[in-house]
Structures are given as C-alpha cells and as structure tokens.
C-alpha cells in the first residue's frame, strides 16, 4: 500500500475543501438551509393552508367559518416573517455593536421582550376568537384530522415539528405527558 507524504495529504485536503467552501458560500448567500427566502416561506404557508382545508373536507357551512380563521393564520404568517426580518436586522446590529465593544442595554431588551409577548398574545386572541366557532362546527373525525395540523397553523404553536410550543397543539405538556403540566 502506498503512503502519501504530509504535503500530499495537505494538497488533497485543499483540493477537496475548495468545492465544499464554494458550496457553503453559495448556500449562505441564498440564506442557507435554515433560512428560506420570504417567497419560499409564503409558498409553503399557502401550501399548509391548502393542505389543512383539503384534509378537513369542509362542508359549505364550515367553509364560511374557515374564512376568518384563514385570515387570522395569514396575518400570523405575515407577522412571523416581519419578526424574522426584524430579528435578522437586530442580530446584525448587535454583532456590529459587540465588535465595537458595546454591551446591549438589558432594560431595552426586556422592554422588547414584553412588547413581543403582547403582540403574540393579541394574535392568539384573534386566532382563538376565529377558531372557537369553526372548531365547534367540526365532526369528531375532522377534529382528529385537525389536531396534528394545528402546530402548522396556530400562531405560537411552533410551526415546524414539535418545537418548544408545538407539543401543546397535540395536548401534551412540557414533559411529553397529557395536559398542561402532566408527565
């Protein structure tokens, strides 16, 4: 078996790293795997709404109750995208400030967190008001279909998989048990 010198290994590593570096840079320019574009997110959100509506097989009476719920979900999607954009801008500003040796103002951060919680609470109230009559109109079978869809639709319920808040859409508490505090 032929062995390579250290220099040969370094040269091979450099040759292999260049395409990977170019691919990573190109991915970063497009926002990477974790940051789809706003247009892609809008298409995915439209797809989620269409999937939910199709999966539920709504009656004409239920479709009338679906319309305000759908509007609430669309508003939440828009607010989420605006928050993403705002977060990215603030992140860049914080990085710049840290490079200059500045520390973030803790009081301002708490004020911002409080404002975000208030906004989120208002979106949830709007969603809940539209959801209650719609949910009451569903059959037991439709309710079973709706449960797993909720983490994709409800504001503050996660959005992707069973994240921090998504498990509540299925009635599970913090530790995977049923109910708000159960195990």
XYZ file of C-alpha atoms in Angstrom:
183
model
C 0.000 0.000 0.000
C 1.333 3.386 -0.958
C 1.547 6.099 1.717
C 1.328 9.780 0.996
C 3.555 12.439 2.418
C 2.159 15.109 4.705
C 2.390 17.646 1.888
C 0.403 15.393 -0.439
C -2.314 14.983 2.202
C -2.485 18.746 2.687
C -2.745 19.308 -1.062
C -5.522 16.702 -1.344
C -7.355 18.274 1.590
C -7.122 21.719 -0.041
C -8.430 20.389 -3.367
C -11.345 18.703 -1.587
C -12.096 21.755 0.572
C -12.381 24.271 -2.267
C -15.633 22.907 -3.787
C -17.113 22.476 -0.301
C -16.210 26.065 0.579
C -17.787 27.350 -2.640
C -20.941 25.304 -1.964
C -21.170 26.577 1.616
C -20.671 30.176 0.475
C -23.352 29.810 -2.197
C -25.750 28.327 0.362
C -25.030 31.188 2.768
C -25.770 33.751 0.052
C -29.204 32.205 -0.539
C -29.921 32.134 3.170
C -28.848 28.549 3.739
C -30.957 25.537 4.529
C -32.280 27.108 7.684
C -33.395 30.378 6.102
C -35.641 30.001 3.106
C -36.489 33.174 1.243
C -39.651 35.119 2.064
C -41.128 33.949 -1.245
C -40.419 30.308 -0.414
C -41.932 30.729 3.038
C -45.056 32.321 1.528
C -45.449 29.379 -0.859
C -45.029 26.886 1.972
C -47.568 28.724 4.111
C -50.074 28.757 1.239
C -49.489 25.031 0.890
C -50.119 24.447 4.601
C -53.430 26.280 4.417
C -54.473 24.401 1.289
C -53.440 21.079 2.847
C -55.444 21.765 6.010
C -58.533 22.797 4.095
C -58.317 19.766 1.800
C -57.606 17.326 4.623
C -60.590 18.564 6.628
C -63.065 18.135 3.737
C -65.086 21.141 4.811
C -68.798 21.498 4.191
C -70.070 24.763 2.638
C -71.206 25.929 6.114
C -67.783 25.154 7.583
C -66.031 26.998 4.742
C -67.790 30.190 5.853
C -66.310 29.713 9.340
C -62.925 28.794 7.836
C -62.533 32.189 6.101
C -61.923 34.290 9.283
C -59.659 31.563 10.681
C -57.639 31.517 7.463
C -57.332 35.322 7.564
C -56.033 35.100 11.132
C -53.487 32.452 10.138
C -52.335 34.540 7.161
C -51.878 37.558 9.431
C -49.825 35.426 11.828
C -47.661 34.186 8.946
C -47.026 37.789 7.853
C -46.210 38.857 11.408
C -43.817 35.913 11.777
C -41.988 36.890 8.580
C -41.755 40.503 9.739
C -40.314 39.298 13.061
C -37.763 37.157 11.224
C -36.672 40.148 9.171
C -36.519 42.360 12.258
C -34.570 39.713 14.183
C -32.018 39.392 11.385
C -31.536 43.161 11.262
C -31.166 43.388 15.039
C -28.748 40.452 15.029
C -26.516 42.239 12.550
C -26.669 45.421 14.651
C -25.757 43.504 17.835
C -22.791 41.869 16.110
C -21.586 45.283 14.974
C -22.000 46.720 18.485
C -20.143 43.780 20.040
C -17.288 44.293 17.589
C -17.151 47.905 18.813
C -17.091 46.724 22.439
C -20.620 47.875 23.308
C -22.893 45.795 25.515
C -26.653 45.509 24.895
C -28.931 47.504 27.164
C -30.692 44.917 29.316
C -33.648 47.190 30.124
C -34.288 47.763 26.398
C -34.145 44.025 25.778
C -36.770 43.377 28.477
C -38.991 46.113 27.016
C -38.705 44.493 23.591
C -39.476 41.036 25.013
C -42.556 42.430 26.741
C -43.761 44.096 23.532
C -43.231 40.851 21.607
C -45.229 38.882 24.170
C -48.067 41.418 23.989
C -48.160 41.223 20.173
C -48.151 37.449 20.289
C -50.930 37.424 22.876
C -53.080 39.673 20.663
C -52.530 37.396 17.658
C -53.505 34.387 19.759
C -56.689 36.125 20.964
C -57.669 36.915 17.378
C -56.929 33.355 16.305
C -58.848 31.899 19.238
C -61.912 34.050 18.528
C -61.996 32.785 14.927
C -61.126 29.215 15.907
C -63.853 28.591 18.503
C -66.911 28.660 16.164
C -65.002 26.835 13.432
C -63.943 24.059 15.803
C -67.484 23.713 17.166
C -68.716 23.039 13.620
C -66.333 20.103 13.032
C -67.239 16.439 13.310
C -65.223 14.186 15.628
C -63.396 12.776 12.585
C -62.494 16.275 11.367
C -61.253 17.179 14.865
C -58.948 14.146 14.764
C -57.581 15.325 11.413
C -57.181 18.881 12.694
C -55.084 18.097 15.792
C -51.769 17.373 14.030
C -52.365 20.287 11.645
C -52.609 22.823 14.437
C -48.886 23.135 15.058
C -48.592 24.301 11.459
C -51.404 26.830 11.671
C -51.840 28.285 15.149
C -49.734 31.343 15.982
C -47.302 30.478 18.745
C -47.718 26.733 18.350
C -44.317 26.016 16.898
C -44.586 25.786 13.143
C -42.023 23.090 12.465
C -42.300 19.756 14.140
C -42.673 19.588 17.883
C -40.646 22.602 18.822
C -40.906 24.478 22.076
C -44.619 25.180 21.664
C -45.751 22.598 19.106
C -46.468 19.825 21.609
C -49.356 21.855 23.073
C -51.207 21.550 19.780
C -51.499 17.848 20.486
C -52.460 18.366 24.118
C -49.084 17.381 25.519
C -47.466 19.303 28.332
C -43.851 20.280 28.897
C -42.651 16.770 29.626
C -44.495 14.885 26.917
C -47.453 13.943 29.136
C -51.056 14.901 28.533
C -52.367 18.176 29.846
C -50.629 21.434 30.627
C -48.380 20.150 33.372
C -48.609 16.388 33.101
C -45.982 13.759 32.571
